[in-house]
Amino acid sequence: MKHKAGFVNIIGNPNVGKSTLMNAFVGEKLSIITSKAQTTRHRILGIVNGDDFQILFSDTPGIIKPAYELQSSMMDFVKSAFEDADILIYMVEIGEKELKDEAFFNKITNSKIPVLLLLNKIDKSSQEEVEEKILYWKKKVPNAEIFIISALENFNVESVFNRIVELLPESPPFYPKDQLTDKPERFFINEAIREKILLHYKKEIPYAVEVETEEFIESDKIIRIRSVIMVERETQKGIIIGHKGAALKRVGTEARKDLEKFFNKKIHLELYVKVNKNWRNDKRQLRRFGYNE
């Protein structure tokens, strides 16, 4: 039996549903999801295996014009997604016109590989509007196959998946068939904690935060984890901790529950908050946190 394998990379503006789609394809919550822009900071690989195929899905940060070094690193992940893709998924939502970066948009319209343009969140619009948008995108990206979907409602996701399998090039698998992702366990711990911060804190706070797991000790019945939440200023540290530690406790409790589902094991999670001034513009620090690689 011939085997197929390839990289299917998902790109688009912030908040169009890229992470929701990847999690739907993979059947696991690999990418964190919130209503805030720039929730995804890394390029996250999700591996789906069949008897005769292996799909390597990549969720990427939403395309923005970078304002500081961290955001430049995030856009480097997007650039790399163009370079190694066998199939490109360009995801848009109903009310949107084009990518925020013209250079990236030109790469899509001039792509020599298959492009699937997914018009997402159609559950939030009328039939007339959907038909109008299909015509708009056919003119805008004539090289793309267009699918209408709702990633959240899992509508038409299977049709897209089946088309991807058809388009995959012949290749042996790139990873062992039982592997789900290329990221280590600590990455998902950090992301689970960061998701709760995105959900519960406002304004600049979530964007000034990075999480680092310093200790991960697993035994038969329990995993003991110690993680540090980095902020840029003392005032942010106080906000993260909250009155009598209540805000930090809520983050820890909610993250622990998610991690217990993810690892299918009891979790003991300790959280600390430290000030790490200007880490978002410090290339050395960004390398340490897995950016600028």
PDB file of N, CA and C in Angstrom, residues 15-80:
ATOM      1  N   ASN A  15      -7.742  35.420  15.346  1.00  0.00           N
ATOM      2  CA  ASN A  15      -9.135  35.161  15.752  1.00  0.00           C
ATOM      3  C   ASN A  15     -10.070  34.662  14.653  1.00  0.00           C
ATOM      4  N   VAL A  16      -9.520  34.029  13.625  1.00  0.00           N
ATOM      5  CA  VAL A  16     -10.421  33.506  12.578  1.00  0.00           C
ATOM      6  C   VAL A  16     -10.821  32.050  12.840  1.00  0.00           C
ATOM      7  N   GLY A  17     -10.201  31.410  13.853  1.00  0.00           N
ATOM      8  CA  GLY A  17     -10.586  30.040  14.208  1.00  0.00           C
ATOM      9  C   GLY A  17      -9.553  28.984  13.861  1.00  0.00           C
ATOM     10  N   LYS A  18      -8.296  29.398  13.645  1.00  0.00           N
ATOM     11  CA  LYS A  18      -7.242  28.448  13.254  1.00  0.00           C
ATOM     12  C   LYS A  18      -7.031  27.361  14.312  1.00  0.00           C
ATOM     13  N   SER A  19      -6.947  27.783  15.572  1.00  0.00           N
ATOM     14  CA  SER A  19      -6.699  26.826  16.657  1.00  0.00           C
ATOM     15  C   SER A  19      -7.885  25.877  16.845  1.00  0.00           C
ATOM     16  N   THR A  20      -9.098  26.409  16.728  1.00  0.00           N
ATOM     17  CA  THR A  20     -10.294  25.570  16.842  1.00  0.00           C
ATOM     18  C   THR A  20     -10.295  24.508  15.743  1.00  0.00           C
ATOM     19  N   LEU A  21      -9.909  24.912  14.535  1.00  0.00           N
ATOM     20  CA  LEU A  21      -9.866  23.967  13.417  1.00  0.00           C
ATOM     21  C   LEU A  21      -8.825  22.879  13.663  1.00  0.00           C
ATOM     22  N   MET A  22      -7.629  23.277  14.081  1.00  0.00           N
ATOM     23  CA  MET A  22      -6.600  22.258  14.288  1.00  0.00           C
ATOM     24  C   MET A  22      -7.021  21.268  15.365  1.00  0.00           C
ATOM     25  N   ASN A  23      -7.564  21.771  16.466  1.00  0.00           N
ATOM     26  CA  ASN A  23      -8.022  20.866  17.524  1.00  0.00           C
ATOM     27  C   ASN A  23      -9.112  19.923  17.012  1.00  0.00           C
ATOM     28  N   ALA A  24      -9.965  20.413  16.113  1.00  0.00           N
ATOM     29  CA  ALA A  24     -11.013  19.569  15.527  1.00  0.00           C
ATOM     30  C   ALA A  24     -10.398  18.470  14.654  1.00  0.00           C
ATOM     31  N   PHE A  25      -9.391  18.818  13.878  1.00  0.00           N
ATOM     32  CA  PHE A  25      -8.706  17.827  13.039  1.00  0.00           C
ATOM     33  C   PHE A  25      -8.006  16.756  13.882  1.00  0.00           C
ATOM     34  N   VAL A  26      -7.314  17.211  14.929  1.00  0.00           N
ATOM     35  CA  VAL A  26      -6.466  16.314  15.723  1.00  0.00           C
ATOM     36  C   VAL A  26      -7.289  15.509  16.733  1.00  0.00           C
ATOM     37  N   GLY A  27      -8.422  16.100  17.177  1.00  0.00           N
ATOM     38  CA  GLY A  27      -9.239  15.420  18.179  1.00  0.00           C
ATOM     39  C   GLY A  27      -8.716  15.582  19.586  1.00  0.00           C
ATOM     40  N   GLU A  28      -7.783  16.503  19.777  1.00  0.00           N
ATOM     41  CA  GLU A  28      -7.223  16.814  21.101  1.00  0.00           C
ATOM     42  C   GLU A  28      -7.060  18.319  21.200  1.00  0.00           C
ATOM     43  N   LYS A  29      -7.087  18.838  22.434  1.00  0.00           N
ATOM     44  CA  LYS A  29      -6.871  20.277  22.611  1.00  0.00           C
ATOM     45  C   LYS A  29      -5.370  20.542  22.718  1.00  0.00           C
ATOM     46  N   LEU A  30      -4.751  20.779  21.552  1.00  0.00           N
ATOM     47  CA  LEU A  30      -3.322  21.094  21.522  1.00  0.00           C
ATOM     48  C   LEU A  30      -3.096  22.601  21.566  1.00  0.00           C
ATOM     49  N   SER A  31      -3.962  23.346  20.886  1.00  0.00           N
ATOM     50  CA  SER A  31      -3.829  24.806  20.846  1.00  0.00           C
ATOM     51  C   SER A  31      -4.839  25.429  21.802  1.00  0.00           C
ATOM     52  N   ILE A  32      -4.384  26.399  22.582  1.00  0.00           N
ATOM     53  CA  ILE A  32      -5.301  27.093  23.488  1.00  0.00           C
ATOM     54  C   ILE A  32      -6.182  28.038  22.675  1.00  0.00           C
ATOM     55  N   ILE A  33      -7.389  28.260  23.189  1.00  0.00           N
ATOM     56  CA  ILE A  33      -8.368  29.054  22.447  1.00  0.00           C
ATOM     57  C   ILE A  33      -8.990  30.091  23.371  1.00  0.00           C
ATOM     58  N   THR A  34      -8.899  31.352  22.987  1.00  0.00           N
ATOM     59  CA  THR A  34      -9.617  32.417  23.692  1.00  0.00           C
ATOM     60  C   THR A  34     -10.114  33.405  22.646  1.00  0.00           C
ATOM     61  N   SER A  35     -10.929  34.349  23.068  1.00  0.00           N
ATOM     62  CA  SER A  35     -11.450  35.351  22.131  1.00  0.00           C
ATOM     63  C   SER A  35     -10.447  36.475  21.882  1.00  0.00           C
ATOM     64  N   LYS A  36      -9.321  36.445  22.584  1.00  0.00           N
ATOM     65  CA  LYS A  36      -8.325  37.519  22.424  1.00  0.00           C
ATOM     66  C   LYS A  36      -7.396  37.248  21.238  1.00  0.00           C
ATOM     67  N   ALA A  37      -6.995  38.329  20.560  1.00  0.00           N
ATOM     68  CA  ALA A  37      -6.020  38.204  19.481  1.00  0.00           C
ATOM     69  C   ALA A  37      -4.674  37.753  20.066  1.00  0.00           C
ATOM     70  N   GLN A  38      -3.874  37.150  19.208  1.00  0.00           N
ATOM     71  CA  GLN A  38      -2.510  36.708  19.574  1.00  0.00           C
ATOM     72  C   GLN A  38      -2.510  35.658  20.697  1.00  0.00           C
ATOM     73  N   THR A  39      -3.553  34.841  20.749  1.00  0.00           N
ATOM     74  CA  THR A  39      -3.556  33.749  21.724  1.00  0.00           C
ATOM     75  C   THR A  39      -2.442  32.753  21.383  1.00  0.00           C
ATOM     76  N   THR A  40      -2.342  32.399  20.091  1.00  0.00           N
ATOM     77  CA  THR A  40      -1.283  31.477  19.648  1.00  0.00           C
ATOM     78  C   THR A  40      -0.002  32.259  19.402  1.00  0.00           C
ATOM     79  N   ARG A  41       1.076  31.839  20.064  1.00  0.00           N
ATOM     80  CA  ARG A  41       2.366  32.519  19.899  1.00  0.00           C
ATOM     81  C   ARG A  41       3.388  31.668  19.152  1.00  0.00           C
ATOM     82  N   HIS A  42       3.193  30.360  19.172  1.00  0.00           N
ATOM     83  CA  HIS A  42       4.157  29.442  18.567  1.00  0.00           C
ATOM     84  C   HIS A  42       3.541  28.771  17.349  1.00  0.00           C
ATOM     85  N   ARG A  43       4.353  28.046  16.642  1.00  0.00           N
ATOM     86  CA  ARG A  43       3.853  27.137  15.615  1.00  0.00           C
ATOM     87  C   ARG A  43       3.703  25.769  16.270  1.00  0.00           C
ATOM     88  N   ILE A  44       2.469  25.270  16.311  1.00  0.00           N
ATOM     89  CA  ILE A  44       2.176  24.048  17.061  1.00  0.00           C
ATOM     90  C   ILE A  44       1.798  22.944  16.086  1.00  0.00           C
ATOM     91  N   LEU A  45       2.497  21.829  16.166  1.00  0.00           N
ATOM     92  CA  LEU A  45       2.278  20.699  15.273  1.00  0.00           C
ATOM     93  C   LEU A  45       1.303  19.708  15.894  1.00  0.00           C
ATOM     94  N   GLY A  46       0.309  19.316  15.113  1.00  0.00           N
ATOM     95  CA  GLY A  46      -0.624  18.256  15.520  1.00  0.00           C
ATOM     96  C   GLY A  46      -0.605  17.160  14.468  1.00  0.00           C
ATOM     97  N   ILE A  47      -0.346  15.933  14.877  1.00  0.00           N
ATOM     98  CA  ILE A  47      -0.130  14.826  13.933  1.00  0.00           C
ATOM     99  C   ILE A  47      -1.363  13.916  13.906  1.00  0.00           C
ATOM    100  N   VAL A  48      -1.882  13.681  12.707  1.00  0.00           N
ATOM    101  CA  VAL A  48      -3.027  12.775  12.533  1.00  0.00           C
ATOM    102  C   VAL A  48      -2.583  11.611  11.652  1.00  0.00           C
ATOM    103  N   ASN A  49      -2.773  10.386  12.146  1.00  0.00           N
ATOM    104  CA  ASN A  49      -2.307   9.192  11.443  1.00  0.00           C
ATOM    105  C   ASN A  49      -3.456   8.317  10.975  1.00  0.00           C
ATOM    106  N   GLY A  50      -3.327   7.787   9.783  1.00  0.00           N
ATOM    107  CA  GLY A  50      -4.194   6.719   9.280  1.00  0.00           C
ATOM    108  C   GLY A  50      -3.306   5.565   8.865  1.00  0.00           C
ATOM    109  N   ASP A  51      -3.906   4.469   8.409  1.00  0.00           N
ATOM    110  CA  ASP A  51      -3.093   3.316   7.993  1.00  0.00           C
ATOM    111  C   ASP A  51      -2.133   3.677   6.874  1.00  0.00           C
ATOM    112  N   ASP A  52      -2.593   4.512   5.945  1.00  0.00           N
ATOM    113  CA  ASP A  52      -1.757   4.818   4.776  1.00  0.00           C
ATOM    114  C   ASP A  52      -1.465   6.306   4.623  1.00  0.00           C
ATOM    115  N   PHE A  53      -1.630   7.083   5.712  1.00  0.00           N
ATOM    116  CA  PHE A  53      -1.293   8.507   5.627  1.00  0.00           C
ATOM    117  C   PHE A  53      -0.875   9.060   6.994  1.00  0.00           C
ATOM    118  N   GLN A  54      -0.143  10.170   6.932  1.00  0.00           N
ATOM    119  CA  GLN A  54       0.190  10.951   8.123  1.00  0.00           C
ATOM    120  C   GLN A  54       0.097  12.431   7.747  1.00  0.00           C
ATOM    121  N   ILE A  55      -0.776  13.158   8.464  1.00  0.00           N
ATOM    122  CA  ILE A  55      -0.920  14.598   8.214  1.00  0.00           C
ATOM    123  C   ILE A  55      -0.284  15.355   9.363  1.00  0.00           C
ATOM    124  N   LEU A  56       0.572  16.316   9.029  1.00  0.00           N
ATOM    125  CA  LEU A  56       1.243  17.139  10.034  1.00  0.00           C
ATOM    126  C   LEU A  56       0.638  18.540   9.958  1.00  0.00           C
ATOM    127  N   PHE A  57      -0.381  18.756  10.779  1.00  0.00           N
ATOM    128  CA  PHE A  57      -1.042  20.060  10.812  1.00  0.00           C
ATOM    129  C   PHE A  57      -0.214  21.042  11.628  1.00  0.00           C
ATOM    130  N   SER A  58      -0.119  22.286  11.149  1.00  0.00           N
ATOM    131  CA  SER A  58       0.542  23.344  11.919  1.00  0.00           C
ATOM    132  C   SER A  58      -0.431  24.470  12.176  1.00  0.00           C
ATOM    133  N   ASP A  59      -0.652  24.776  13.458  1.00  0.00           N
ATOM    134  CA  ASP A  59      -1.368  25.988  13.844  1.00  0.00           C
ATOM    135  C   ASP A  59      -0.322  27.086  13.980  1.00  0.00           C
ATOM    136  N   THR A  60      -0.604  28.273  13.463  1.00  0.00           N
ATOM    137  CA  THR A  60       0.375  29.361  13.493  1.00  0.00           C
ATOM    138  C   THR A  60      -0.248  30.617  14.109  1.00  0.00           C
ATOM    139  N   PRO A  61       0.609  31.539  14.588  1.00  0.00           N
ATOM    140  CA  PRO A  61       0.074  32.800  15.119  1.00  0.00           C
ATOM    141  C   PRO A  61      -0.691  33.579  14.051  1.00  0.00           C
ATOM    142  N   GLY A  62      -1.694  34.336  14.485  1.00  0.00           N
ATOM    143  CA  GLY A  62      -2.422  35.212  13.565  1.00  0.00           C
ATOM    144  C   GLY A  62      -1.492  36.277  13.000  1.00  0.00           C
ATOM    145  N   ILE A  63      -1.677  36.602  11.729  1.00  0.00           N
ATOM    146  CA  ILE A  63      -0.759  37.520  11.041  1.00  0.00           C
ATOM    147  C   ILE A  63      -1.029  38.962  11.462  1.00  0.00           C
ATOM    148  N   ILE A  64       0.030  39.609  11.935  1.00  0.00           N
ATOM    149  CA  ILE A  64      -0.040  41.000  12.415  1.00  0.00           C
ATOM    150  C   ILE A  64       1.196  41.747  11.938  1.00  0.00           C
ATOM    151  N   LYS A  65       1.161  43.063  12.069  1.00  0.00           N
ATOM    152  CA  LYS A  65       2.372  43.860  11.841  1.00  0.00           C
ATOM    153  C   LYS A  65       3.100  43.948  13.183  1.00  0.00           C
ATOM    154  N   PRO A  66       4.319  43.413  13.306  1.00  0.00           N
ATOM    155  CA  PRO A  66       4.981  43.330  14.616  1.00  0.00           C
ATOM    156  C   PRO A  66       5.285  44.689  15.229  1.00  0.00           C
ATOM    157  N   ALA A  67       5.028  44.805  16.543  1.00  0.00           N
ATOM    158  CA  ALA A  67       5.315  46.047  17.275  1.00  0.00           C
ATOM    159  C   ALA A  67       6.518  45.876  18.196  1.00  0.00           C
ATOM    160  N   TYR A  68       6.871  44.626  18.526  1.00  0.00           N
ATOM    161  CA  TYR A  68       8.045  44.385  19.363  1.00  0.00           C
ATOM    162  C   TYR A  68       8.639  43.027  19.013  1.00  0.00           C
ATOM    163  N   GLU A  69       9.771  42.704  19.620  1.00  0.00           N
ATOM    164  CA  GLU A  69      10.573  41.545  19.212  1.00  0.00           C
ATOM    165  C   GLU A  69       9.799  40.220  19.303  1.00  0.00           C
ATOM    166  N   LEU A  70       8.992  40.051  20.339  1.00  0.00           N
ATOM    167  CA  LEU A  70       8.197  38.818  20.472  1.00  0.00           C
ATOM    168  C   LEU A  70       7.306  38.632  19.249  1.00  0.00           C
ATOM    169  N   GLN A  71       6.638  39.709  18.821  1.00  0.00           N
ATOM    170  CA  GLN A  71       5.736  39.601  17.670  1.00  0.00           C
ATOM    171  C   GLN A  71       6.513  39.312  16.380  1.00  0.00           C
ATOM    172  N   SER A  72       7.733  39.841  16.267  1.00  0.00           N
ATOM    173  CA  SER A  72       8.579  39.517  15.100  1.00  0.00           C
ATOM    174  C   SER A  72       8.883  38.023  15.074  1.00  0.00           C
ATOM    175  N   SER A  73       9.166  37.466  16.247  1.00  0.00           N
ATOM    176  CA  SER A  73       9.428  36.024  16.336  1.00  0.00           C
ATOM    177  C   SER A  73       8.185  35.223  15.956  1.00  0.00           C
ATOM    178  N   MET A  74       7.017  35.704  16.380  1.00  0.00           N
ATOM    179  CA  MET A  74       5.765  35.026  16.033  1.00  0.00           C
ATOM    180  C   MET A  74       5.572  35.011  14.515  1.00  0.00           C
ATOM    181  N   MET A  75       5.902  36.116  13.844  1.00  0.00           N
ATOM    182  CA  MET A  75       5.745  36.176  12.390  1.00  0.00           C
ATOM    183  C   MET A  75       6.794  35.311  11.680  1.00  0.00           C
ATOM    184  N   ASP A  76       7.933  35.074  12.329  1.00  0.00           N
ATOM    185  CA  ASP A  76       8.921  34.130  11.774  1.00  0.00           C
ATOM    186  C   ASP A  76       8.349  32.717  11.710  1.00  0.00           C
ATOM    187  N   PHE A  77       7.519  32.359  12.710  1.00  0.00           N
ATOM    188  CA  PHE A  77       6.857  31.049  12.679  1.00  0.00           C
ATOM    189  C   PHE A  77       5.925  30.953  11.468  1.00  0.00           C
ATOM    190  N   VAL A  78       5.245  32.067  11.155  1.00  0.00           N
ATOM    191  CA  VAL A  78       4.345  32.079   9.998  1.00  0.00           C
ATOM    192  C   VAL A  78       5.152  31.923   8.710  1.00  0.00           C
ATOM    193  N   LYS A  79       6.281  32.638   8.612  1.00  0.00           N
ATOM    194  CA  LYS A  79       7.140  32.528   7.416  1.00  0.00           C
ATOM    195  C   LYS A  79       7.585  31.092   7.203  1.00  0.00           C
ATOM    196  N   SER A  80       7.986  30.428   8.281  1.00  0.00           N
ATOM    197  CA  SER A  80       8.454  29.042   8.164  1.00  0.00           C
ATOM    198  C   SER A  80       7.315  28.129   7.699  1.00  0.00           C
TER     199      SER A  80
END
